[in-house]
PDB file of C-alpha atoms in Angstrom:
ATOM      1  CA  UNK A   1     -11.458  52.691  47.294  1.00 61.00           C
ATOM      2  CA  UNK A   2      -9.548  51.023  44.481  1.00 69.00           C
ATOM      3  CA  UNK A   3      -5.827  51.455  45.087  1.00 65.00           C
ATOM      4  CA  UNK A   4      -3.491  49.900  42.608  1.00 65.00           C
ATOM      5  CA  UNK A   5      -0.380  47.918  43.871  1.00 69.00           C
ATOM      6  CA  UNK A   6       2.996  49.341  42.998  1.00 67.00           C
ATOM      7  CA  UNK A   7       5.524  51.621  44.430  1.00 70.00           C
ATOM      8  CA  UNK A   8       4.634  55.340  43.925  1.00 73.00           C
ATOM      9  CA  UNK A   9       7.741  57.320  43.748  1.00 84.00           C
ATOM     10  CA  UNK A  10       9.892  54.763  42.514  1.00 83.00           C
ATOM     11  CA  UNK A  11      10.180  56.383  38.981  1.00 89.00           C
ATOM     12  CA  UNK A  12      10.200  60.017  40.263  1.00 94.00           C
ATOM     13  CA  UNK A  13      12.725  59.972  43.232  1.00 95.00           C
ATOM     14  CA  UNK A  14      15.881  60.364  41.308  1.00 95.00           C
ATOM     15  CA  UNK A  15      14.673  63.031  38.799  1.00 96.00           C
ATOM     16  CA  UNK A  16      13.121  64.946  41.541  1.00 97.00           C
ATOM     17  CA  UNK A  17      16.259  64.914  43.503  1.00 96.00           C
ATOM     18  CA  UNK A  18      18.469  65.809  40.506  1.00 97.00           C
ATOM     19  CA  UNK A  19      16.088  68.771  39.851  1.00 97.00           C
ATOM     20  CA  UNK A  20      16.974  70.024  43.352  1.00 97.00           C
ATOM     21  CA  UNK A  21      20.674  69.635  42.533  1.00 97.00           C
ATOM     22  CA  UNK A  22      20.290  71.689  39.510  1.00 95.00           C
ATOM     23  CA  UNK A  23      18.448  74.397  41.564  1.00 96.00           C
ATOM     24  CA  UNK A  24      21.359  74.351  44.000  1.00 97.00           C
ATOM     25  CA  UNK A  25      19.065  73.064  46.783  1.00 97.00           C
ATOM     26  CA  UNK A  26      20.993  70.044  47.300  1.00 97.00           C
ATOM     27  CA  UNK A  27      24.588  69.006  46.228  1.00 97.00           C
ATOM     28  CA  UNK A  28      25.249  66.050  43.988  1.00 95.00           C
ATOM     29  CA  UNK A  29      27.117  64.405  46.916  1.00 96.00           C
ATOM     30  CA  UNK A  30      24.143  64.763  49.216  1.00 97.00           C
ATOM     31  CA  UNK A  31      21.902  63.182  46.538  1.00 96.00           C
ATOM     32  CA  UNK A  32      24.314  60.224  46.280  1.00 95.00           C
ATOM     33  CA  UNK A  33      24.474  60.000  50.049  1.00 96.00           C
ATOM     34  CA  UNK A  34      20.599  59.965  50.321  1.00 96.00           C
ATOM     35  CA  UNK A  35      19.918  57.624  47.511  1.00 94.00           C
ATOM     36  CA  UNK A  36      22.747  55.173  47.601  1.00 94.00           C
ATOM     37  CA  UNK A  37      25.041  55.316  50.599  1.00 95.00           C
ATOM     38  CA  UNK A  38      22.672  55.854  53.457  1.00 97.00           C
ATOM     39  CA  UNK A  39      20.130  53.056  52.176  1.00 95.00           C
ATOM     40  CA  UNK A  40      22.869  50.572  51.887  1.00 94.00           C
ATOM     41  CA  UNK A  41      24.183  51.516  55.290  1.00 96.00           C
ATOM     42  CA  UNK A  42      20.760  51.228  56.945  1.00 97.00           C
ATOM     43  CA  UNK A  43      20.115  47.854  55.567  1.00 97.00           C
ATOM     44  CA  UNK A  44      23.608  46.511  56.144  1.00 96.00           C
ATOM     45  CA  UNK A  45      24.224  46.002  52.456  1.00 94.00           C
ATOM     46  CA  UNK A  46      28.042  46.387  52.558  1.00 92.00           C
ATOM     47  CA  UNK A  47      28.488  45.358  48.895  1.00 91.00           C
ATOM     48  CA  UNK A  48      26.398  48.240  47.634  1.00 91.00           C
ATOM     49  CA  UNK A  49      26.155  52.059  48.120  1.00 91.00           C
ATOM     50  CA  UNK A  50      29.317  53.171  46.352  1.00 89.00           C
ATOM     51  CA  UNK A  51      31.651  52.500  43.448  1.00 87.00           C
ATOM     52  CA  UNK A  52      34.604  50.858  44.945  1.00 88.00           C
ATOM     53  CA  UNK A  53      36.647  47.740  44.114  1.00 88.00           C
ATOM     54  CA  UNK A  54      35.136  44.720  45.467  1.00 84.00           C
ATOM     55  CA  UNK A  55      31.454  46.214  45.547  1.00 85.00           C
ATOM     56  CA  UNK A  56      28.769  45.511  43.164  1.00 85.00           C
ATOM     57  CA  UNK A  57      28.763  48.001  40.338  1.00 79.00           C
ATOM     58  CA  UNK A  58      24.938  48.611  40.258  1.00 90.00           C
ATOM     59  CA  UNK A  59      24.514  51.974  38.743  1.00 91.00           C
ATOM     60  CA  UNK A  60      22.080  54.321  36.782  1.00 94.00           C
ATOM     61  CA  UNK A  61      23.390  56.522  34.037  1.00 95.00           C
ATOM     62  CA  UNK A  62      21.558  59.699  33.798  1.00 95.00           C
ATOM     63  CA  UNK A  63      21.332  62.472  31.238  1.00 96.00           C
ATOM     64  CA  UNK A  64      21.629  65.418  33.710  1.00 93.00           C
ATOM     65  CA  UNK A  65      20.534  67.935  31.058  1.00 92.00           C
ATOM     66  CA  UNK A  66      17.497  66.228  29.772  1.00 95.00           C
ATOM     67  CA  UNK A  67      14.177  67.693  31.099  1.00 96.00           C
ATOM     68  CA  UNK A  68      10.916  66.082  30.948  1.00 96.00           C
ATOM     69  CA  UNK A  69       7.500  66.244  32.441  1.00 97.00           C
ATOM     70  CA  UNK A  70       6.457  63.369  34.918  1.00 96.00           C
ATOM     71  CA  UNK A  71       3.591  61.474  33.363  1.00 95.00           C
ATOM     72  CA  UNK A  72       2.264  58.935  35.781  1.00 91.00           C
ATOM     73  CA  UNK A  73       0.287  57.105  33.191  1.00 92.00           C
ATOM     74  CA  UNK A  74       3.560  55.976  31.576  1.00 91.00           C
ATOM     75  CA  UNK A  75       5.108  54.579  34.754  1.00 88.00           C
ATOM     76  CA  UNK A  76       6.448  50.944  34.485  1.00 84.00           C
ATOM     77  CA  UNK A  77       5.083  50.370  38.021  1.00 82.00           C
ATOM     78  CA  UNK A  78       1.453  49.410  38.517  1.00 81.00           C
ATOM     79  CA  UNK A  79       1.182  52.623  40.623  1.00 81.00           C
ATOM     80  CA  UNK A  80      -0.023  54.880  37.945  1.00 85.00           C
ATOM     81  CA  UNK A  81      -0.429  57.869  40.084  1.00 86.00           C
ATOM     82  CA  UNK A  82       1.972  60.521  41.606  1.00 90.00           C
ATOM     83  CA  UNK A  83       1.588  63.827  43.396  1.00 91.00           C
ATOM     84  CA  UNK A  84       4.244  65.230  40.985  1.00 94.00           C
ATOM     85  CA  UNK A  85       2.317  64.196  37.793  1.00 94.00           C
ATOM     86  CA  UNK A  86       2.814  67.035  35.193  1.00 96.00           C
ATOM     87  CA  UNK A  87       5.907  68.490  36.989  1.00 97.00           C
ATOM     88  CA  UNK A  88       8.894  69.299  34.841  1.00 97.00           C
ATOM     89  CA  UNK A  89      12.187  67.766  36.104  1.00 97.00           C
ATOM     90  CA  UNK A  90      15.717  67.572  34.937  1.00 95.00           C
ATOM     91  CA  UNK A  91      18.051  64.569  35.009  1.00 94.00           C
ATOM     92  CA  UNK A  92      16.492  61.497  33.188  1.00 92.00           C
ATOM     93  CA  UNK A  93      17.664  58.114  33.911  1.00 93.00           C
ATOM     94  CA  UNK A  94      18.853  56.572  30.584  1.00 95.00           C
ATOM     95  CA  UNK A  95      20.303  53.295  31.548  1.00 96.00           C
ATOM     96  CA  UNK A  96      20.574  50.979  34.578  1.00 95.00           C
ATOM     97  CA  UNK A  97      23.069  48.214  35.157  1.00 93.00           C
ATOM     98  CA  UNK A  98      22.642  45.531  37.681  1.00 92.00           C
ATOM     99  CA  UNK A  99      25.092  42.901  38.450  1.00 85.00           C
ATOM    100  CA  UNK A 100      26.929  43.897  35.239  1.00 84.00           C
ATOM    101  CA  UNK A 101      23.858  43.517  32.994  1.00 91.00           C
ATOM    102  CA  UNK A 102      22.018  46.258  31.316  1.00 95.00           C
ATOM    103  CA  UNK A 103      18.338  45.990  32.651  1.00 95.00           C
ATOM    104  CA  UNK A 104      16.932  49.379  31.608  1.00 93.00           C
ATOM    105  CA  UNK A 105      17.811  51.211  28.428  1.00 96.00           C
ATOM    106  CA  UNK A 106      16.330  54.487  27.079  1.00 91.00           C
ATOM    107  CA  UNK A 107      12.939  54.012  28.727  1.00 86.00           C
ATOM    108  CA  UNK A 108      12.628  50.187  28.276  1.00 87.00           C
ATOM    109  CA  UNK A 109      13.278  47.435  30.704  1.00 88.00           C
ATOM    110  CA  UNK A 110      15.431  45.063  28.629  1.00 93.00           C
ATOM    111  CA  UNK A 111      16.209  42.124  31.172  1.00 80.00           C
TER     112      UNK A 111
END
C-alpha cells in the first residue's frame, strides 16, 4: 500500500466546521472553542487560543460567504486525499497571520 505522508483533514477542518455553522448545526462560538480554545488548553499553550492582550495574535481570516468544492488534488499538504473530496463547503480561509506575519494569502503560502 502506497500511503502519502501529510495531514489529511488539515485543509478541510475549518471549512467543514464553518459549513455546519451556516447550517445551524454548530454555533460560531462552539467552532472557535473546538478549533482554537480547547486545543490550546489541552496542550498547555497559554499564549494561544484566543485574541486577548498579551497573547499571540495568530489568526485566520475567512470569507464566510464563499462557497467552494473540496478538491484534494489541490491540497498544499502531501496528503492528496480526503473523504470529503467533491463536497461543497462554505467559509473559505483567505489569509493566515502567524506571529504578526502574513503566511497564507488567497490560496498561496507566502512565507
